[in-house]
Amino acid sequence: MRIVSCLLRMIALATLLALQPGAAAAQSADEAFTRLGADSFSDTNRAIELLIANAHPQAAPIIEALAAGRLLAGGGAVVIKTTDGKFLDARTGAALPAESPGLAPVRLNNGVRRNIQAALGGLGLLNPDAGKRIAAAEAVFKSRDVALLPVLEGAIAKETDARAKAALRQAQAAILVAKPDAPPFDRIAAIDVLRERGDQDALATLRSLPADSSPALKEAQSRAVSAIEGKLAVWRAGQNLWYGLSLGSVLLLAAIGLAITFGVMGVINMAHGEMVMLGAYTTFIVQEIIRTRFPGLFDYSLLIAVPLAFMVAGLVGIAIERGVIRFLYGRPLETLLATWGISLILQQAVRTAFGPTNREVGAPNFMSGAFEIGQLAITWNRLWIIVFAGLVFAALLAILKLTPIGLQMRAVTQNRRMASAMGIRTGRVDALTFGLGSGVAGLAGVALSQIDNVSPNLGQSYIIDSFMVVVFGGVGNLWGTLISAMTLGVANKLLEPYAGAVLGKIALLVFIILFIQKRPRGLFALKGRAVEA
Amino acid sequence: MNAPNPGALTSSLLYLDGVSVSFDGFKAIRGLSLTIEPGEMRAIIGPNGAGKTTMMDIITGKTKPDVGTVMFGGSVDLTKLDEAAIANLGIGRKFQKPTVFDFHTIEDNILLALKAPRSVARTLFWQTAAAQAKRIDDILGIIKLGDARDRLAGSLSHGQKQWLEIGMLLAQDPKLLLVDEPAAGMTDGETAETAVLLKAIAKDHSVIVVEHDMGFIRELGVKVTVLHEGSVLAEGPLDVVSANERVVEVYLGR
Amino acid sequence: MISRFLLQNMDKRGYVFLALVAAIGILVPLLNLLMPVGSLFHVPTSTMSLWGKYLCYALLAISLDLVWGYCGILSLGHGAFFALGGYAMGMYLMRQIGSRGTYGNPVLPDFMVFLNWQELPWYWYGFSSFPFAMLMVLLAPGLLAFVFGWFAFRSRVTGVYLSIITQALTYALLLAFFRNDMGFGGNNGLTDFKDILGFNVQAQTTRAALFSMTCVMLIAGFLIARGIVVSKLGKVVIAIRDAESRTRFLGYRVDRFKLFVFTVSACMAGVAGALYVPQVGIINPSEFAPANSIETVIWVAVGGRGTLVGAALGAVVVNYAKTVFTSGFMAPYWLFALGALFVFVTIFMPKGIIGTARELWEKRRKPAPTVTPEPAPAE
């Protein structure tokens, strides 16, 4: 606290000596307290200005108390009431024995509140924590409060942290650029600073220049605007690409199980979406149990849900295969109908058990929030889903390439009859494949519970998209599914800004319908006589 | 090694030259050259994987060759046509595994194969004329299925299906018949009868027969082409070919 | 020649079906109009409308049976053709409202006024004429089916791939028709119809006439479908279903045959949709929902595919069951029943009601039947 007040005082001196006669300082501080006591809005505003301009050591607690309605005044005294009910002398910060009579809170209106916000911004500029200083500089950048200019300049002179210094300079530039009486040279230099910053806020600041600016300024402004716009367009494309990859990873998760069952067994599982839904509801149940019994484990709820969702969906999948699909062997179209029937039953079962409305699945700490890289806003949940999709994909590749059951699956994919002749129990392979595909759908459900509504219709909304991924990518090659999912995801998001979400989706559906004419077996198809037979 | 003679193109019914095709890097056919004269019957033999079925696929348009010439009647480039167009040119095919229409009667199977306009409109308003009905009766007589004409083809035995398929080929009345293993799965008696039937057909059609059964080939008594690894290994009468050292090597292994 | 085409080889089942539909088409409207309310023989108007709806579904099912049962094309998008026919009719009915709409605009339908549209979009021109609208009922679905089929069949897209892209087709249309700027009323669709050919849509006599018309079109649709499947073309189409590549090697252009059947079927579905709309009084994008199309498939499967009569029977049976189920205390269980029906029929009754009944009948008549062929792969 002492350091801060020292700092404040020094900065105030450094900045104010140039502007005002030194003797005025103490007097102005006194005036501030008088004005606070007067309790009129205009006096309060002036008092705030004076406190800031003088860098009064008690400025921060006073203004904070004022903002919270804990600043009391009356009978010439100004008192801070602390949150725990003690009373302090606003001027010195010394504790007072008891509440003096005749004190009333200093009143606020919106104008005063605005000034308080600006003032707090100015105070933050002098905070010892560099992160806080940057945040304060950002606030000033947005408010463009001319009154803070001297404080800013003082802060810049003192600043040692490079990032904080840049932020302060940008805030200063934002104010200068719009200040008609600033030296023209300074204003043009400020434009350069803003151009370097190059984000949406800088663009907005530049665009809001007063109309009466000089031609030189205007030219610099328009050049800076177009430079920023160009840069922003690139960032926007990057952002869309990111959204696309995120959508692609969701599609990948939803479709890859389908691709495996379709590849190995040649059947379309219309209940695949419901496996996703079961995974999401498993997550919901896990969280409910954790919430009521072991609240401390909440951050691990998804980790616990992952194996459970895989097992629940996988077991239901195996049950479907053994109970229904097995009897429809070699009749893919009937399988499609029967699994559709199963999907209706599962949906209705979940609707009966959990109700038709959306269920709330919470996000653990590591999944919430966002961070920025340049102009890219990246949310943690999307990032983790991409990572998760990558892990699931790698695990599936490993299972198919490295394990005996994977070898058998690949054999059955390529030539079922031959595989059977080699002694592979195709029935068992089918059941395991179906279980694996459904289990992966369950994993997708865990991920989707973080970004979508968990309702009985969850699966329905993904099933057609998943089909499109499988059909586009081709059968029997997981890489095809990966590329297909990412391509469709990115294409979807890149189309959206131009065509709108619905038209973009229609365009993609039409594209796939046409694509399948050209390559009826997808991007990466097996070739040869065995396939055509 | 068996490059066709100059001028063979125009006189031949079927002319293959330098045909190659590969599946995922595996060369199923490499530089195959073959000529069939009008009215000729030719037997094709070769070990498994020699490219016999793939050759038929190329001729009938199911598979497109990577390189090479496939000409029919001296002037028609078969590589540019699809299966239906090639069939309508007059090339009929009997498959290795007998493929008939299980849910149609035997008579309808023949009717579908019968040489007639194949367009949508003509089939929609089709009325079987007396001459055509007689032709169907004749064919049913030849393949000895006259009594079973109203039975569903799916209820026939394997050998009967082979015969029905040959009957369908007859009904198609093609210029060239491709017959893939007609004697497979037949009793000795049936095999002998099939040979007689094929020889009768060969009187006014060109025929290519692919067969494993050497006895059957001997019975046909025609020129033999030996395929090996996708190209022609030897060509000539069966006795000459079977005396060929390399053919023996290929068949018996080194 | 046409009558010979339509009636050739008509079997007993066909005649029973024709007689039944004709009897219903005559009797039900008469009983509705002539019998006094409260009489034992009176058919309430609501019942008549409900059965009119079933019969529209029956026509849709016959059209689907034509492509699925006979040609092996499992279309999961037939609801799209049905809905397009319905929209064509709906557009006619909208234009007939004239200035009687809420906003009283003589040309623009209410929803366009609501969206601040200044003039009628070009694709609404002509729909004030009944013959033009009826042409569109055939052309809109027919053309879509032709273009779609031309691409799909030429590239030999078959089996589940084809099913999936037909589903994508109807899904794309669903999304498109939900959009307000498409000019088809968006989410709400077309409704509040006033009259058809000058007769009030709500009037009892109009409803009776629509019911009879539905029976007439069902008979016509059945005769055309039957004429097609018993012709030589029908034999070719069945051959394609059972052994597509063999048919090709016989010299038939498989793609053209499929395209013909698919297009005819789509037109028929469009007619069913056009009859459906004035009877239920609304058409909206939910008719494009993929689930609807799949439900149509199960009607055909229940009745017995490849029998035509079975398809119509299945449509009526399943929809009657749906009405009974969903209007009682068992409503929450309808989806369980429907789902179970899908599973049960595909596993235990692949030939449907008609096919199973025929099998039992033949077994009883001939204790030692001839060998029946193995069921062919469905692709």
Tab-separated table of N, CA and C in Angstrom, chain B residues 41-144:
chain	number	residue	atom	x	y	z
B	41	MET	N	-14.656	-70.864	-83.046
B	41	MET	CA	-14.862	-71.204	-81.642
B	41	MET	C	-13.486	-71.332	-81.017
B	42	ARG	N	-13.302	-70.677	-79.886
B	42	ARG	CA	-11.981	-70.670	-79.263
B	42	ARG	C	-12.110	-71.049	-77.809
B	43	ALA	N	-11.191	-71.892	-77.367
B	43	ALA	CA	-11.172	-72.250	-75.945
B	43	ALA	C	-10.032	-71.499	-75.276
B	44	ILE	N	-10.310	-70.956	-74.102
B	44	ILE	CA	-9.274	-70.254	-73.349
B	44	ILE	C	-9.034	-71.018	-72.070
B	45	ILE	N	-7.772	-71.380	-71.821
B	45	ILE	CA	-7.459	-72.032	-70.560
B	45	ILE	C	-6.365	-71.255	-69.865
B	46	GLY	N	-6.145	-71.573	-68.655
B	46	GLY	CA	-5.095	-70.899	-67.890
B	46	GLY	C	-5.329	-71.120	-66.421
B	47	PRO	N	-4.254	-71.095	-65.654
B	47	PRO	CA	-4.413	-71.308	-64.209
B	47	PRO	C	-5.187	-70.160	-63.577
B	48	ASN	N	-5.561	-70.354	-62.319
B	48	ASN	CA	-6.265	-69.288	-61.596
B	48	ASN	C	-5.441	-68.011	-61.602
B	49	GLY	N	-6.099	-66.898	-61.799
B	49	GLY	CA	-5.400	-65.616	-61.787
B	49	GLY	C	-4.712	-65.310	-63.092
B	50	ALA	N	-4.974	-66.102	-64.137
B	50	ALA	CA	-4.338	-65.848	-65.421
B	50	ALA	C	-4.970	-64.655	-66.117
B	51	GLY	N	-6.135	-64.251	-65.676
B	51	GLY	CA	-6.776	-63.077	-66.266
B	51	GLY	C	-7.941	-63.419	-67.177
B	52	LYS	N	-8.458	-64.648	-67.074
B	52	LYS	CA	-9.530	-65.061	-67.988
B	52	LYS	C	-10.800	-64.240	-67.770
B	53	THR	N	-11.214	-64.153	-66.506
B	53	THR	CA	-12.462	-63.429	-66.232
B	53	THR	C	-12.295	-61.930	-66.495
B	54	THR	N	-11.119	-61.406	-66.135
B	54	THR	CA	-10.877	-59.984	-66.386
B	54	THR	C	-10.917	-59.693	-67.881
B	55	MET	N	-10.391	-60.628	-68.693
B	55	MET	CA	-10.457	-60.448	-70.140
B	55	MET	C	-11.908	-60.336	-70.596
B	56	MET	N	-12.757	-61.204	-70.056
B	56	MET	CA	-14.179	-61.154	-70.413
B	56	MET	C	-14.800	-59.837	-69.943
B	57	ASP	N	-14.392	-59.401	-68.750
B	57	ASP	CA	-14.904	-58.124	-68.240
B	57	ASP	C	-14.550	-56.987	-69.198
B	58	ILE	N	-13.337	-57.057	-69.763
B	58	ILE	CA	-12.915	-55.988	-70.672
B	58	ILE	C	-13.736	-56.032	-71.959
B	59	ILE	N	-13.917	-57.250	-72.482
B	59	ILE	CA	-14.656	-57.357	-73.740
B	59	ILE	C	-16.100	-56.877	-73.575
B	60	THR	N	-16.696	-57.214	-72.425
B	60	THR	CA	-18.117	-56.870	-72.253
B	60	THR	C	-18.328	-55.500	-71.636
B	61	GLY	N	-17.228	-54.773	-71.390
B	61	GLY	CA	-17.381	-53.384	-70.965
B	61	GLY	C	-17.497	-53.190	-69.469
B	62	LYS	N	-17.361	-54.263	-68.693
B	62	LYS	CA	-17.466	-54.102	-67.250
B	62	LYS	C	-16.223	-53.406	-66.699
B	63	THR	N	-15.082	-53.738	-67.281
B	63	THR	CA	-13.820	-53.133	-66.867
B	63	THR	C	-13.233	-52.394	-68.062
B	64	LYS	N	-12.724	-51.193	-67.799
B	64	LYS	CA	-12.084	-50.446	-68.885
B	64	LYS	C	-10.578	-50.688	-68.831
B	65	PRO	N	-9.930	-51.039	-69.959
B	65	PRO	CA	-8.479	-51.270	-69.937
B	65	PRO	C	-7.720	-49.956	-69.748
B	66	ASP	N	-6.537	-50.053	-69.121
B	66	ASP	CA	-5.701	-48.859	-68.966
B	66	ASP	C	-5.145	-48.444	-70.327
B	67	VAL	N	-4.606	-49.427	-71.059
B	67	VAL	CA	-4.145	-49.169	-72.428
B	67	VAL	C	-4.579	-50.333	-73.300
B	68	GLY	N	-4.478	-50.130	-74.628
B	68	GLY	CA	-4.738	-51.230	-75.541
B	68	GLY	C	-5.968	-50.999	-76.408
B	69	THR	N	-6.059	-51.817	-77.445
B	69	THR	CA	-7.145	-51.710	-78.414
B	69	THR	C	-8.087	-52.890	-78.239
B	70	VAL	N	-9.381	-52.617	-78.214
B	70	VAL	CA	-10.374	-53.696	-78.217
B	70	VAL	C	-11.402	-53.329	-79.285
B	71	MET	N	-11.355	-54.051	-80.408
B	71	MET	CA	-12.241	-53.710	-81.522
B	71	MET	C	-13.169	-54.879	-81.814
B	72	PHE	N	-14.386	-54.543	-82.237
B	72	PHE	CA	-15.373	-55.568	-82.573
B	72	PHE	C	-15.812	-55.341	-84.007
B	73	GLY	N	-15.845	-56.418	-84.760
B	73	GLY	CA	-16.293	-56.319	-86.141
B	73	GLY	C	-15.409	-55.411	-86.990
B	74	GLY	N	-14.158	-55.215	-86.541
B	74	GLY	CA	-13.216	-54.444	-87.332
B	74	GLY	C	-13.330	-52.945	-87.176
B	75	SER	N	-14.429	-52.429	-86.645
B	75	SER	CA	-14.570	-50.978	-86.652
B	75	SER	C	-15.085	-50.388	-85.344
B	76	VAL	N	-15.666	-51.194	-84.453
B	76	VAL	CA	-16.276	-50.616	-83.248
B	76	VAL	C	-15.314	-50.733	-82.066
B	77	ASP	N	-15.012	-49.592	-81.460
B	77	ASP	CA	-14.106	-49.576	-80.318
B	77	ASP	C	-14.884	-49.896	-79.044
B	78	LEU	N	-14.682	-51.086	-78.507
B	78	LEU	CA	-15.469	-51.521	-77.358
B	78	LEU	C	-15.120	-50.754	-76.079
B	79	THR	N	-13.914	-50.190	-76.026
B	79	THR	CA	-13.524	-49.511	-74.783
B	79	THR	C	-14.336	-48.243	-74.556
B	80	LYS	N	-15.005	-47.784	-75.622
B	80	LYS	CA	-15.774	-46.547	-75.496
B	80	LYS	C	-17.244	-46.799	-75.114
B	81	LEU	N	-17.627	-48.078	-75.042
B	81	LEU	CA	-19.045	-48.390	-74.849
B	81	LEU	C	-19.292	-49.002	-73.473
B	82	ASP	N	-20.542	-48.922	-73.032
B	82	ASP	CA	-20.875	-49.568	-71.758
B	82	ASP	C	-21.473	-50.951	-72.014
B	83	GLU	N	-21.800	-51.640	-70.911
B	83	GLU	CA	-22.222	-53.038	-71.016
B	83	GLU	C	-23.433	-53.214	-71.931
B	84	ALA	N	-24.419	-52.344	-71.748
B	84	ALA	CA	-25.650	-52.515	-72.511
B	84	ALA	C	-25.397	-52.312	-74.000
B	85	ALA	N	-24.602	-51.292	-74.341
B	85	ALA	CA	-24.318	-51.025	-75.748
B	85	ALA	C	-23.579	-52.199	-76.368
B	86	ILE	N	-22.626	-52.760	-75.612
B	86	ILE	CA	-21.847	-53.883	-76.136
B	86	ILE	C	-22.752	-55.103	-76.324
B	87	ALA	N	-23.638	-55.324	-75.357
B	87	ALA	CA	-24.561	-56.450	-75.487
B	87	ALA	C	-25.430	-56.272	-76.732
B	88	ASN	N	-25.874	-55.040	-76.968
B	88	ASN	CA	-26.722	-54.794	-78.123
B	88	ASN	C	-25.982	-54.902	-79.453
B	89	LEU	N	-24.630	-54.769	-79.389
B	89	LEU	CA	-23.841	-54.972	-80.610
B	89	LEU	C	-23.861	-56.429	-81.032
B	90	GLY	N	-24.097	-57.306	-80.067
B	90	GLY	CA	-24.103	-58.726	-80.384
B	90	GLY	C	-23.030	-59.502	-79.655
B	91	ILE	N	-22.752	-59.115	-78.409
B	91	ILE	CA	-21.841	-59.912	-77.602
B	91	ILE	C	-22.603	-60.392	-76.382
B	92	GLY	N	-22.764	-61.681	-76.267
B	92	GLY	CA	-23.487	-62.235	-75.139
B	92	GLY	C	-22.518	-62.894	-74.174
B	93	ARG	N	-22.930	-62.960	-72.906
B	93	ARG	CA	-21.998	-63.495	-71.916
B	93	ARG	C	-22.722	-64.425	-70.956
B	94	LYS	N	-22.094	-65.547	-70.701
B	94	LYS	CA	-22.571	-66.430	-69.645
B	94	LYS	C	-21.551	-66.398	-68.528
B	95	PHE	N	-22.059	-66.191	-67.303
B	95	PHE	CA	-21.141	-65.980	-66.193
B	95	PHE	C	-20.648	-67.293	-65.607
B	96	GLN	N	-19.513	-67.179	-64.913
B	96	GLN	CA	-18.918	-68.340	-64.263
B	96	GLN	C	-19.921	-68.938	-63.276
B	97	LYS	N	-20.471	-68.061	-62.426
B	97	LYS	CA	-21.519	-68.499	-61.511
B	97	LYS	C	-22.835	-68.246	-62.239
B	98	PRO	N	-23.629	-69.303	-62.449
B	98	PRO	CA	-24.821	-69.088	-63.278
B	98	PRO	C	-25.695	-67.976	-62.693
B	99	THR	N	-26.020	-66.983	-63.507
B	99	THR	CA	-26.825	-65.863	-63.045
B	99	THR	C	-28.083	-65.791	-63.888
B	100	VAL	N	-29.168	-66.235	-63.287
B	100	VAL	CA	-30.466	-66.110	-63.948
B	100	VAL	C	-31.349	-65.284	-63.036
B	101	PHE	N	-32.516	-64.911	-63.540
B	101	PHE	CA	-33.401	-64.093	-62.714
B	101	PHE	C	-34.304	-64.994	-61.891
B	102	ASP	N	-33.928	-65.150	-60.610
B	102	ASP	CA	-34.552	-66.160	-59.761
B	102	ASP	C	-36.058	-65.990	-59.618
B	103	PHE	N	-36.515	-64.735	-59.619
B	103	PHE	CA	-37.933	-64.507	-59.350
B	103	PHE	C	-38.781	-64.416	-60.623
B	104	HIS	N	-38.154	-64.727	-61.765
B	104	HIS	CA	-38.919	-64.818	-63.002
B	104	HIS	C	-39.063	-66.280	-63.382
B	105	THR	N	-40.127	-66.590	-64.136
B	105	THR	CA	-40.255	-67.948	-64.628
B	105	THR	C	-39.178	-68.187	-65.685
B	106	ILE	N	-38.974	-69.443	-65.978
B	106	ILE	CA	-37.984	-69.808	-66.986
B	106	ILE	C	-38.334	-69.158	-68.319
B	107	GLU	N	-39.610	-69.175	-68.629
B	107	GLU	CA	-40.053	-68.590	-69.893
B	107	GLU	C	-39.727	-67.095	-69.922
B	108	ASP	N	-40.006	-66.404	-68.806
B	108	ASP	CA	-39.719	-64.966	-68.766
B	108	ASP	C	-38.228	-64.682	-68.869
B	109	ASN	N	-37.421	-65.573	-68.295
B	109	ASN	CA	-35.977	-65.415	-68.432
B	109	ASN	C	-35.577	-65.394	-69.906
B	110	ILE	N	-36.144	-66.347	-70.650
B	110	ILE	CA	-35.845	-66.404	-72.078
B	110	ILE	C	-36.408	-65.171	-72.792
B	111	LEU	N	-37.632	-64.791	-72.403
B	111	LEU	CA	-38.279	-63.636	-73.033
B	111	LEU	C	-37.420	-62.380	-72.850
B	112	LEU	N	-36.884	-62.209	-71.634
B	112	LEU	CA	-36.063	-61.024	-71.378
B	112	LEU	C	-34.812	-61.019	-72.235
B	113	ALA	N	-34.271	-62.236	-72.502
B	113	ALA	CA	-33.044	-62.314	-73.283
B	113	ALA	C	-33.313	-62.204	-74.783
B	114	LEU	N	-34.552	-62.525	-75.175
B	114	LEU	CA	-34.885	-62.615	-76.606
B	114	LEU	C	-34.486	-61.371	-77.366
B	115	LYS	N	-33.900	-61.597	-78.521
B	115	LYS	CA	-33.459	-60.477	-79.347
B	115	LYS	C	-34.671	-59.636	-79.738
B	116	ALA	N	-34.702	-58.400	-79.272
B	116	ALA	CA	-35.855	-57.520	-79.498
B	116	ALA	C	-35.431	-56.114	-79.093
B	117	PRO	N	-36.201	-55.099	-79.494
B	117	PRO	CA	-35.844	-53.738	-79.087
B	117	PRO	C	-35.767	-53.642	-77.564
B	118	ARG	N	-34.744	-52.920	-77.083
B	118	ARG	CA	-34.509	-52.861	-75.637
B	118	ARG	C	-34.930	-51.527	-75.011
B	119	SER	N	-35.611	-50.676	-75.768
B	119	SER	CA	-35.901	-49.349	-75.230
B	119	SER	C	-37.019	-49.416	-74.188
B	120	VAL	N	-37.098	-48.353	-73.370
B	120	VAL	CA	-38.105	-48.298	-72.322
B	120	VAL	C	-39.512	-48.359	-72.919
B	121	ALA	N	-39.760	-47.541	-73.943
B	121	ALA	CA	-41.097	-47.463	-74.521
B	121	ALA	C	-41.502	-48.795	-75.162
B	122	ARG	N	-40.561	-49.399	-75.878
B	122	ARG	CA	-40.906	-50.641	-76.577
B	122	ARG	C	-41.165	-51.768	-75.595
B	123	THR	N	-40.465	-51.785	-74.493
B	123	THR	CA	-40.721	-52.853	-73.533
B	123	THR	C	-42.016	-52.597	-72.765
B	124	LEU	N	-42.335	-51.300	-72.548
B	124	LEU	CA	-43.557	-51.000	-71.803
B	124	LEU	C	-44.784	-51.505	-72.554
B	125	PHE	N	-44.792	-51.317	-73.879
B	125	PHE	CA	-45.967	-51.704	-74.669
B	125	PHE	C	-45.723	-52.988	-75.453
B	126	TRP	N	-44.887	-53.845	-74.921
B	126	TRP	CA	-44.493	-55.071	-75.609
B	126	TRP	C	-45.644	-56.060	-75.719
B	127	GLN	N	-45.804	-56.634	-76.905
B	127	GLN	CA	-46.695	-57.772	-77.085
B	127	GLN	C	-45.883	-58.842	-77.789
B	128	THR	N	-45.870	-60.035	-77.241
B	128	THR	CA	-45.089	-61.102	-77.844
B	128	THR	C	-45.789	-61.603	-79.121
B	129	ALA	N	-45.062	-61.514	-80.236
B	129	ALA	CA	-45.632	-61.963	-81.510
B	129	ALA	C	-45.521	-63.484	-81.609
B	130	ALA	N	-46.268	-64.055	-82.535
B	130	ALA	CA	-46.319	-65.512	-82.668
B	130	ALA	C	-44.938	-66.091	-82.963
B	131	ALA	N	-44.185	-65.426	-83.847
B	131	ALA	CA	-42.871	-65.935	-84.218
B	131	ALA	C	-41.942	-65.942	-83.003
B	132	GLN	N	-42.104	-64.900	-82.207
B	132	GLN	CA	-41.250	-64.818	-81.019
B	132	GLN	C	-41.626	-65.895	-80.003
B	133	ALA	N	-42.939	-66.153	-79.871
B	133	ALA	CA	-43.381	-67.203	-78.960
B	133	ALA	C	-42.821	-68.548	-79.411
B	134	LYS	N	-42.796	-68.735	-80.713
B	134	LYS	CA	-42.286	-70.003	-81.244
B	134	LYS	C	-40.798	-70.134	-80.959
B	135	ARG	N	-40.085	-69.020	-81.132
B	135	ARG	CA	-38.649	-69.024	-80.881
B	135	ARG	C	-38.382	-69.401	-79.409
B	136	ILE	N	-39.204	-68.865	-78.528
B	136	ILE	CA	-39.035	-69.188	-77.108
B	136	ILE	C	-39.280	-70.690	-76.889
B	137	ASP	N	-40.334	-71.205	-77.518
B	137	ASP	CA	-40.611	-72.642	-77.402
B	137	ASP	C	-39.431	-73.458	-77.887
B	138	ASP	N	-38.874	-73.056	-79.032
B	138	ASP	CA	-37.742	-73.787	-79.610
B	138	ASP	C	-36.579	-73.839	-78.630
B	139	ILE	N	-36.264	-72.660	-78.103
B	139	ILE	CA	-35.113	-72.604	-77.198
B	139	ILE	C	-35.365	-73.459	-75.954
B	140	LEU	N	-36.584	-73.370	-75.430
B	140	LEU	CA	-36.913	-74.184	-74.263
B	140	LEU	C	-36.733	-75.656	-74.588
B	141	GLY	N	-37.070	-76.015	-75.839
B	141	GLY	CA	-36.870	-77.398	-76.261
B	141	GLY	C	-35.392	-77.752	-76.289
B	142	ILE	N	-34.593	-76.868	-76.858
B	142	ILE	CA	-33.158	-77.143	-76.994
B	142	ILE	C	-32.527	-77.352	-75.614
B	143	ILE	N	-32.876	-76.506	-74.654
B	143	ILE	CA	-32.246	-76.628	-73.329
B	143	ILE	C	-33.034	-77.561	-72.402
B	144	LYS	N	-34.010	-78.251	-72.976
B	144	LYS	CA	-34.747	-79.308	-72.272
B	144	LYS	C	-35.472	-78.782	-71.029
